[in-house]
CSV table of C-alpha atoms (C1' of nucleotides) in Angstrom, one decimal:
chain,number,residue,atom,x,y,z
A,1,LEU,CA,-190.5,35.8,239.6
A,2,ALA,CA,-188.9,32.6,240.0
A,3,ASP,CA,-186.3,34.1,241.8
A,4,ASN,CA,-188.5,34.8,244.9
A,5,GLN,CA,-189.6,31.2,245.1
A,6,GLN,CA,-186.0,30.2,245.6
A,7,ARG,CA,-185.6,32.6,248.1
A,8,TYR,CA,-188.7,31.5,250.0
A,9,GLU,CA,-187.5,27.7,249.8
A,10,THR,CA,-183.5,28.8,251.1
A,11,ILE,CA,-185.2,30.7,254.0
A,12,VAL,CA,-187.4,28.2,255.1
A,13,LYS,CA,-184.8,25.5,254.8
A,14,THR,CA,-182.5,27.9,257.0
A,15,LEU,CA,-185.2,28.2,259.6
A,16,GLN,CA,-185.6,24.2,259.7
A,17,GLN,CA,-181.9,23.6,260.0
A,18,HIS,CA,-181.8,26.0,263.0
A,19,GLN,CA,-185.1,23.9,264.7
A,20,HIS,CA,-187.4,27.0,264.3
A,21,LYS,CA,-191.1,26.4,263.8
A,22,LEU,CA,-192.8,27.0,260.4
A,23,THR,CA,-196.0,28.7,261.9
A,24,PRO,CA,-198.4,30.1,259.3
A,25,GLN,CA,-197.3,33.6,260.3
A,26,ARG,CA,-193.9,33.0,260.1
A,27,LEU,CA,-194.1,31.3,256.5
A,28,ALA,CA,-196.3,34.3,255.4
A,29,ILE,CA,-193.6,36.7,256.4
A,30,VAL,CA,-191.1,35.0,255.0
A,31,ARG,CA,-192.7,35.0,251.6
A,32,ILE,CA,-193.1,38.8,251.7
A,33,LEU,CA,-189.6,39.4,252.6
A,34,ALA,CA,-188.3,36.7,249.8
A,35,ALA,CA,-189.9,38.9,247.2
A,36,SER,CA,-189.1,42.4,249.0
A,37,VAL,CA,-191.1,44.4,246.4
A,38,GLY,CA,-190.4,47.9,247.2
A,39,HIS,CA,-188.0,46.9,250.0
A,40,PRO,CA,-190.7,46.7,252.8
A,41,THR,CA,-190.8,48.3,256.0
A,42,ALA,CA,-192.0,46.2,259.0
A,43,ASP,CA,-195.3,47.9,259.1
A,44,ALA,CA,-195.8,47.3,255.5
A,45,VAL,CA,-195.4,43.8,255.9
A,46,TYR,CA,-197.6,43.8,258.8
A,47,SER,CA,-200.4,45.4,256.6
A,48,GLN,CA,-200.1,42.8,253.9
A,49,LEU,CA,-200.7,40.2,256.2
A,50,LYS,CA,-203.9,41.8,258.4
A,51,LYS,CA,-205.8,40.5,255.3
A,52,ASP,CA,-204.8,37.1,255.7
A,53,PHE,CA,-204.4,37.1,259.4
A,54,PRO,CA,-206.8,39.4,261.3
A,55,THR,CA,-205.4,38.9,264.7
A,56,MET,CA,-201.8,39.2,263.5
A,57,SER,CA,-199.6,41.5,265.8
A,58,LEU,CA,-196.8,43.8,264.7
A,59,ALA,CA,-194.7,42.0,267.5
A,60,THR,CA,-194.9,38.9,265.6
A,61,VAL,CA,-193.7,40.8,262.6
A,62,TYR,CA,-190.6,42.5,264.0
A,63,ARG,CA,-189.9,39.1,265.8
A,64,ASN,CA,-189.6,36.9,263.0
A,65,ILE,CA,-187.6,39.8,261.1
A,66,GLN,CA,-185.1,39.7,263.6
A,67,LEU,CA,-185.1,36.1,263.5
A,68,ILE,CA,-184.6,35.9,260.0
A,69,LYS,CA,-181.8,38.4,259.9
A,70,SER,CA,-179.7,36.8,262.6
A,71,LEU,CA,-179.7,33.9,260.4
A,72,GLY,CA,-178.4,36.4,257.4
A,73,GLU,CA,-181.3,35.9,255.3
A,74,VAL,CA,-182.6,39.3,255.4
A,75,LEU,CA,-180.9,42.8,254.9
A,76,GLU,CA,-181.9,45.5,257.2
A,77,LEU,CA,-181.8,49.1,255.6
A,78,GLY,CA,-182.0,51.5,258.5
A,79,PHE,CA,-182.5,55.1,257.1
A,80,ALA,CA,-181.3,58.2,258.5
A,81,ASP,CA,-185.1,59.4,259.2
A,82,GLY,CA,-185.3,56.2,261.3
A,83,SER,CA,-186.9,54.2,258.7
A,84,ASN,CA,-186.3,50.8,258.5
A,85,ARG,CA,-186.8,48.7,255.5
A,86,TYR,CA,-185.8,44.9,254.5
A,87,ASP,CA,-184.7,42.9,251.7
A,88,GLY,CA,-184.9,39.2,251.7
A,89,ASN,CA,-184.4,38.6,248.1
A,90,LYS,CA,-180.7,40.1,248.2
A,91,PRO,CA,-179.6,39.3,251.9
A,92,TYR,CA,-176.1,40.5,251.2
A,93,PRO,CA,-174.8,44.3,251.2
A,94,HIS,CA,-175.4,45.8,248.0
A,95,PRO,CA,-176.0,49.5,246.6
A,96,HIS,CA,-179.6,50.9,246.8
A,97,LEU,CA,-180.9,53.6,244.4
A,98,VAL,CA,-183.6,55.8,246.2
A,99,CYS,CA,-186.2,58.1,244.6
A,100,THR,CA,-186.8,60.8,247.3
A,101,LEU,CA,-190.1,61.4,245.5
A,102,CYS,CA,-191.6,58.2,245.2
A,103,ALA,CA,-189.5,56.2,247.8
A,104,LYS,CA,-188.9,53.7,245.0
A,105,ILE,CA,-185.6,51.7,245.7
A,106,THR,CA,-183.8,49.6,243.0
A,107,ASP,CA,-180.5,48.0,243.1
A,108,PRO,CA,-178.3,49.1,240.4
A,109,ASP,CA,-175.0,47.2,239.4
A,110,LEU,CA,-171.6,48.8,240.3
A,111,GLU,CA,-168.9,46.2,240.2
A,112,SER,CA,-166.3,48.7,240.8
A,113,LEU,CA,-167.5,48.8,244.7
A,114,GLU,CA,-165.4,45.6,245.3
A,115,LYS,CA,-162.5,47.2,244.0
A,116,MET,CA,-163.1,50.3,245.9
A,117,LYS,CA,-163.5,48.2,249.2
A,118,ALA,CA,-160.2,46.4,248.3
A,119,GLU,CA,-158.4,49.9,247.6
A,120,LEU,CA,-159.9,51.2,250.9
A,121,ALA,CA,-158.4,48.2,252.8
A,122,SER,CA,-154.9,48.5,251.6
A,123,GLU,CA,-154.7,52.1,252.0
A,124,THR,CA,-155.9,52.2,255.5
A,125,GLY,CA,-154.8,49.0,257.4
A,126,TYR,CA,-158.5,48.2,258.1
A,127,GLU,CA,-160.1,44.9,257.9
A,128,VAL,CA,-163.3,45.8,255.7
A,129,LEU,CA,-166.0,43.6,257.0
A,130,THR,CA,-169.1,45.3,255.4
A,131,HIS,CA,-170.4,48.4,253.6
A,132,ARG,CA,-173.3,50.3,252.8
A,133,LEU,CA,-174.1,52.3,250.0
A,134,ASP,CA,-177.0,54.4,248.8
A,135,PHE,CA,-177.8,56.9,246.4
A,136,PHE,CA,-180.5,59.1,246.7
A,137,GLY,CA,-182.1,60.9,243.6
A,138,ILE,CA,-185.1,61.4,241.4
A,139,CYS,CA,-186.3,58.7,239.3
A,140,PRO,CA,-187.0,59.3,235.4
A,141,ASP,CA,-190.8,58.6,236.3
A,142,CYS,CA,-190.7,61.5,239.0
A,143,GLN,CA,-188.6,63.8,236.6
A,144,ALA,CA,-191.3,63.3,233.9
A,145,GLU,CA,-194.2,64.1,236.2
A,146,THR,CA,-192.3,67.0,237.4
A,147,ARG,CA,-191.8,68.5,233.8
A,148,GLY,CA,-194.8,67.7,231.8
A,149,ASP,CA,-197.8,65.6,233.5
B,1,LEU,CA,-157.0,72.5,264.9
B,2,ALA,CA,-157.2,75.7,263.1
B,3,ASP,CA,-160.0,74.0,260.7
B,4,ASN,CA,-162.0,73.6,263.7
B,5,GLN,CA,-161.8,77.3,264.3
B,6,GLN,CA,-162.9,78.2,260.9
B,7,ARG,CA,-165.7,76.0,260.6
B,8,TYR,CA,-167.2,77.4,264.0
B,9,GLU,CA,-166.7,81.1,262.4
B,10,THR,CA,-168.3,80.1,259.2
B,11,ILE,CA,-171.4,78.1,261.1
B,12,VAL,CA,-172.0,81.3,263.5
B,13,LYS,CA,-171.8,83.6,260.4
B,14,THR,CA,-174.5,81.2,258.5
B,15,LEU,CA,-176.4,81.7,262.0
B,16,GLN,CA,-176.4,85.5,262.0
B,17,GLN,CA,-177.1,85.9,258.3
B,18,HIS,CA,-180.4,84.0,258.8
B,19,GLN,CA,-181.4,86.3,261.9
B,20,HIS,CA,-180.8,83.3,264.8
B,21,LYS,CA,-179.6,84.6,267.8
B,22,LEU,CA,-176.4,83.7,269.1
B,23,THR,CA,-177.6,82.2,272.8
B,24,PRO,CA,-174.3,80.7,274.8
B,25,GLN,CA,-176.0,77.4,274.7
B,26,ARG,CA,-176.5,77.7,270.9
B,27,LEU,CA,-172.3,78.9,270.6
B,28,ALA,CA,-171.2,75.9,272.8
B,29,ILE,CA,-173.2,73.6,270.6
B,30,VAL,CA,-171.8,75.0,267.3
B,31,ARG,CA,-168.2,74.8,268.9
B,32,ILE,CA,-168.7,71.1,269.6
B,33,LEU,CA,-170.2,70.4,266.1
B,34,ALA,CA,-167.5,72.3,264.4
B,35,ALA,CA,-164.8,69.9,265.7
B,36,SER,CA,-167.1,66.9,265.8
B,37,VAL,CA,-164.3,64.9,267.6
B,38,GLY,CA,-165.7,61.3,267.2
B,39,HIS,CA,-168.7,62.3,265.5
B,40,PRO,CA,-170.8,62.7,268.4
B,41,THR,CA,-174.4,61.7,269.2
B,42,ALA,CA,-176.8,64.1,270.4
B,43,ASP,CA,-176.3,62.6,273.8
B,44,ALA,CA,-172.4,63.1,273.9
B,45,VAL,CA,-173.1,66.7,272.6
B,46,TYR,CA,-175.7,67.0,275.6
B,47,SER,CA,-172.9,65.6,278.3
B,48,GLN,CA,-170.0,67.9,277.3
B,49,LEU,CA,-172.2,70.6,277.7
B,50,LYS,CA,-173.7,69.9,281.0
B,51,LYS,CA,-170.4,70.6,282.8
B,52,ASP,CA,-170.5,74.1,281.6
B,53,PHE,CA,-174.4,74.5,281.6
B,54,PRO,CA,-176.0,72.5,284.6
B,55,THR,CA,-179.3,73.5,283.6
B,56,MET,CA,-179.1,72.6,279.6
B,57,SER,CA,-181.8,70.5,278.1
B,58,LEU,CA,-181.2,67.7,275.9
B,59,ALA,CA,-184.0,69.4,273.8
B,60,THR,CA,-182.1,72.3,273.3
B,61,VAL,CA,-179.4,70.3,271.7
B,62,TYR,CA,-181.8,68.5,269.5
B,63,ARG,CA,-183.3,71.7,268.5
B,64,ASN,CA,-180.1,73.6,267.8
B,65,ILE,CA,-178.8,70.5,265.8
B,66,GLN,CA,-181.9,70.4,263.6
B,67,LEU,CA,-181.6,74.1,263.0
B,68,ILE,CA,-178.0,73.9,262.4
B,69,LYS,CA,-178.6,71.0,259.7
B,70,SER,CA,-181.4,72.8,258.1
B,71,LEU,CA,-178.9,75.6,257.3
B,72,GLY,CA,-176.5,72.9,255.7
B,73,GLU,CA,-174.0,73.2,258.3
B,74,VAL,CA,-173.9,70.0,260.0
B,75,LEU,CA,-174.1,66.4,258.2
B,76,GLU,CA,-176.4,63.8,260.2
B,77,LEU,CA,-175.3,60.4,260.2
B,78,GLY,CA,-178.1,58.1,261.1
B,79,PHE,CA,-177.1,54.2,261.6
B,80,ALA,CA,-179.1,51.2,261.0
B,81,ASP,CA,-179.0,50.6,264.9
B,82,GLY,CA,-181.0,53.7,265.2
B,83,SER,CA,-177.9,55.8,266.4
B,84,ASN,CA,-177.7,59.4,265.0
B,85,ARG,CA,-174.1,61.1,264.7
B,86,TYR,CA,-173.3,64.6,263.4
B,87,ASP,CA,-170.6,66.0,261.6
B,88,GLY,CA,-170.2,69.8,261.5
B,89,ASN,CA,-166.7,69.7,260.2
B,90,LYS,CA,-167.4,68.2,256.9
B,91,PRO,CA,-171.2,68.8,256.6
B,92,TYR,CA,-171.4,67.7,253.0
B,93,PRO,CA,-171.7,63.6,252.0
B,94,HIS,CA,-168.4,61.9,252.4
B,95,PRO,CA,-167.6,58.2,252.9
B,96,HIS,CA,-166.8,57.1,256.3
B,97,LEU,CA,-164.8,54.0,257.7
B,98,VAL,CA,-166.5,52.9,261.1
B,99,CYS,CA,-164.6,50.5,263.3
B,100,THR,CA,-167.1,47.9,264.5
B,101,LEU,CA,-165.1,47.2,267.6
B,102,CYS,CA,-164.2,50.5,269.0
B,103,ALA,CA,-166.8,52.7,267.5
B,104,LYS,CA,-164.1,55.3,265.8
B,105,ILE,CA,-165.2,56.9,262.6
B,106,THR,CA,-162.8,58.3,260.2
B,107,ASP,CA,-163.0,59.8,256.8
B,108,PRO,CA,-161.0,58.0,253.8
B,109,ASP,CA,-160.2,59.6,250.6
B,110,LEU,CA,-162.2,57.9,247.8
B,111,GLU,CA,-162.2,60.2,244.6
B,112,SER,CA,-163.5,57.4,242.6
B,113,LEU,CA,-166.7,58.0,244.1
B,114,GLU,CA,-167.8,60.9,242.1
B,115,LYS,CA,-167.0,58.7,239.1
B,116,MET,CA,-169.2,56.0,240.4
B,117,LYS,CA,-172.0,58.6,240.7
B,118,ALA,CA,-171.8,59.8,237.4
B,119,GLU,CA,-171.7,56.3,235.9
B,120,LEU,CA,-174.7,55.5,237.9
B,121,ALA,CA,-176.8,58.6,236.7
B,122,SER,CA,-176.2,57.8,232.8
B,123,GLU,CA,-177.1,54.4,233.4
B,124,THR,CA,-180.2,54.7,235.1
B,125,GLY,CA,-181.7,57.9,234.2
B,126,TYR,CA,-181.7,59.1,237.6
B,127,GLU,CA,-181.1,62.6,238.6
B,128,VAL,CA,-178.7,61.7,241.7
B,129,LEU,CA,-178.6,64.5,244.4
B,130,THR,CA,-177.0,62.8,247.0
B,131,HIS,CA,-175.4,59.6,248.6
B,132,ARG,CA,-174.3,57.6,251.7
B,133,LEU,CA,-171.1,55.6,251.9
B,134,ASP,CA,-169.8,53.8,255.0
B,135,PHE,CA,-167.5,50.9,255.4
B,136,PHE,CA,-167.6,48.9,258.6
B,137,GLY,CA,-164.3,47.1,259.6
B,138,ILE,CA,-161.8,46.7,261.9
B,139,CYS,CA,-159.4,49.3,262.6
B,140,PRO,CA,-155.5,48.3,262.8
B,141,ASP,CA,-155.3,49.2,266.7
B,142,CYS,CA,-158.3,46.9,267.2
B,143,GLN,CA,-156.6,44.2,265.2
B,144,ALA,CA,-153.4,44.6,267.0
B,145,GLU,CA,-155.5,44.2,270.4
B,146,THR,CA,-157.0,41.0,269.3
B,147,ARG,CA,-153.8,39.4,268.1
B,148,GLY,CA,-151.4,40.6,270.7
B,149,ASP,CA,-152.3,42.5,273.8
C,1,DT,C1',-189.4,96.3,273.4
C,2,DT,C1',-189.7,92.5,270.2
C,3,DT,C1',-189.1,87.9,268.9
C,4,DG,C1',-187.0,84.1,269.3
C,5,DC,C1',-184.9,80.8,272.7
C,6,DT,C1',-184.7,77.7,276.7
C,7,DG,C1',-186.1,74.3,280.2
C,8,DC,C1',-189.3,71.4,281.5
C,9,DA,C1',-192.4,67.8,280.9
C,10,DA,C1',-195.5,65.5,278.3
C,11,DA,C1',-196.5,63.3,273.8
C,12,DT,C1',-194.8,60.8,269.9
C,13,DA,C1',-193.1,56.7,266.8
C,14,DG,C1',-190.9,52.8,266.1
C,15,DT,C1',-189.3,48.6,268.3
C,16,DT,C1',-189.3,45.2,272.0
C,17,DT,C1',-190.5,42.5,275.8
C,18,DG,C1',-193.2,39.8,279.7
C,19,DC,C1',-196.6,36.7,279.9
C,20,DA,C1',-200.2,33.6,279.3
C,21,DG,C1',-202.4,30.7,276.1
C,22,DA,C1',-202.4,28.2,271.4
C,23,DG,C1',-199.8,25.7,268.4
C,24,DA,C1',-196.0,23.1,265.7
C,25,DC,C1',-193.7,18.9,266.0
D,1,DG,C1',-196.4,16.3,275.5
D,2,DT,C1',-193.0,19.6,275.1
D,3,DC,C1',-191.3,23.8,273.9
D,4,DT,C1',-191.7,27.6,271.3
D,5,DC,C1',-194.7,30.8,269.1
D,6,DT,C1',-198.0,34.3,269.1
D,7,DG,C1',-201.1,38.1,270.6
D,8,DC,C1',-201.9,41.7,273.4
D,9,DA,C1',-200.2,45.4,276.6
D,10,DA,C1',-196.8,47.8,278.5
D,11,DA,C1',-191.9,49.0,278.7
D,12,DC,C1',-188.7,51.6,275.9
D,13,DT,C1',-185.6,54.6,273.6
D,14,DA,C1',-184.5,58.5,270.8
D,15,DT,C1',-186.6,62.7,269.3
D,16,DT,C1',-190.0,66.1,268.9
D,17,DT,C1',-193.5,69.3,270.6
D,18,DG,C1',-196.4,72.9,273.8
D,19,DC,C1',-196.1,76.0,277.1
D,20,DA,C1',-194.4,79.9,280.2
D,21,DG,C1',-190.7,82.2,281.2
D,22,DC,C1',-186.2,84.3,280.0
D,23,DA,C1',-183.0,86.5,277.0
D,24,DA,C1',-180.5,88.4,272.8
D,25,DA,C1',-180.6,91.9,269.9
DNA sequence: TTTGCTGCAAATAGTTTGCAGAGAC
DNA sequence: GTCTCTGCAAACTATTTGCAGCAAA
């Protein structure tokens, strides 16, 4: 999608503005994060890159993800089972819908969330800064496989 | 609170119903989980118990938490920073409000969540099984400390 | 008495870090 | 040429597991 290309350019520009060097490895990592197809894990990013960079180190992936996260250009999704996934396409907090069978992650629209956040703030006196909302369930495809096949 | 006592008894009953033995260590762990004051980490549970059980092993804490979780009597809260906290007082999914300064966790009431879940299911075709909702912010106490002191 | 539980220590998995050489600017 | 980045290997942290002895029922 053209959206991915735009995200790629935005992240690269941010890196440059903060005087970070644009190495081939770094740019390749940014390209994958900008797309964030399937909300990849660090290891998934690493696996994709080993084809083009056989000597690529997993440590480099982690270091760059941390760097880009510190610039606010990637969202880290840590799950209860300890797995981390990354979204560089929508780097701001947003709800996720996770299929517990095929592990697919999609981004539903839930405009009522902001309302809920405001309501919560006025009720509790908290200054609400951010949030995390995940729904877990079975996607239509996996429901079909379970029934029919 | 009397509520804690009730939770303790419920968890113990569940353990018995599933033919698990009631060792002193296990019961002590259940007692702490039933209260879940501050939503403790496994290590916090361990620290509390070392006073009464000097030879207590951290592995025993983990094993028992896993056991009780498998019986559906404790909620595991894995956070993005890798920390796990446990709630045996309300072992079902519910929203949390986390203070990012003092790490206090409270349980706000948000009845609109169930509505949101139903809306999401009908919109996406997912069979929504569970969810996870956390808000992060600064509690009134910490706001006061930042301002005045 | 039987069966499962505990403590210890070692293994595991994901992530981070120190260092020396390589490369972007 | 300078200063950061990379690759490698080792360190680290939280959690899990194997095993032998111990204890609940």
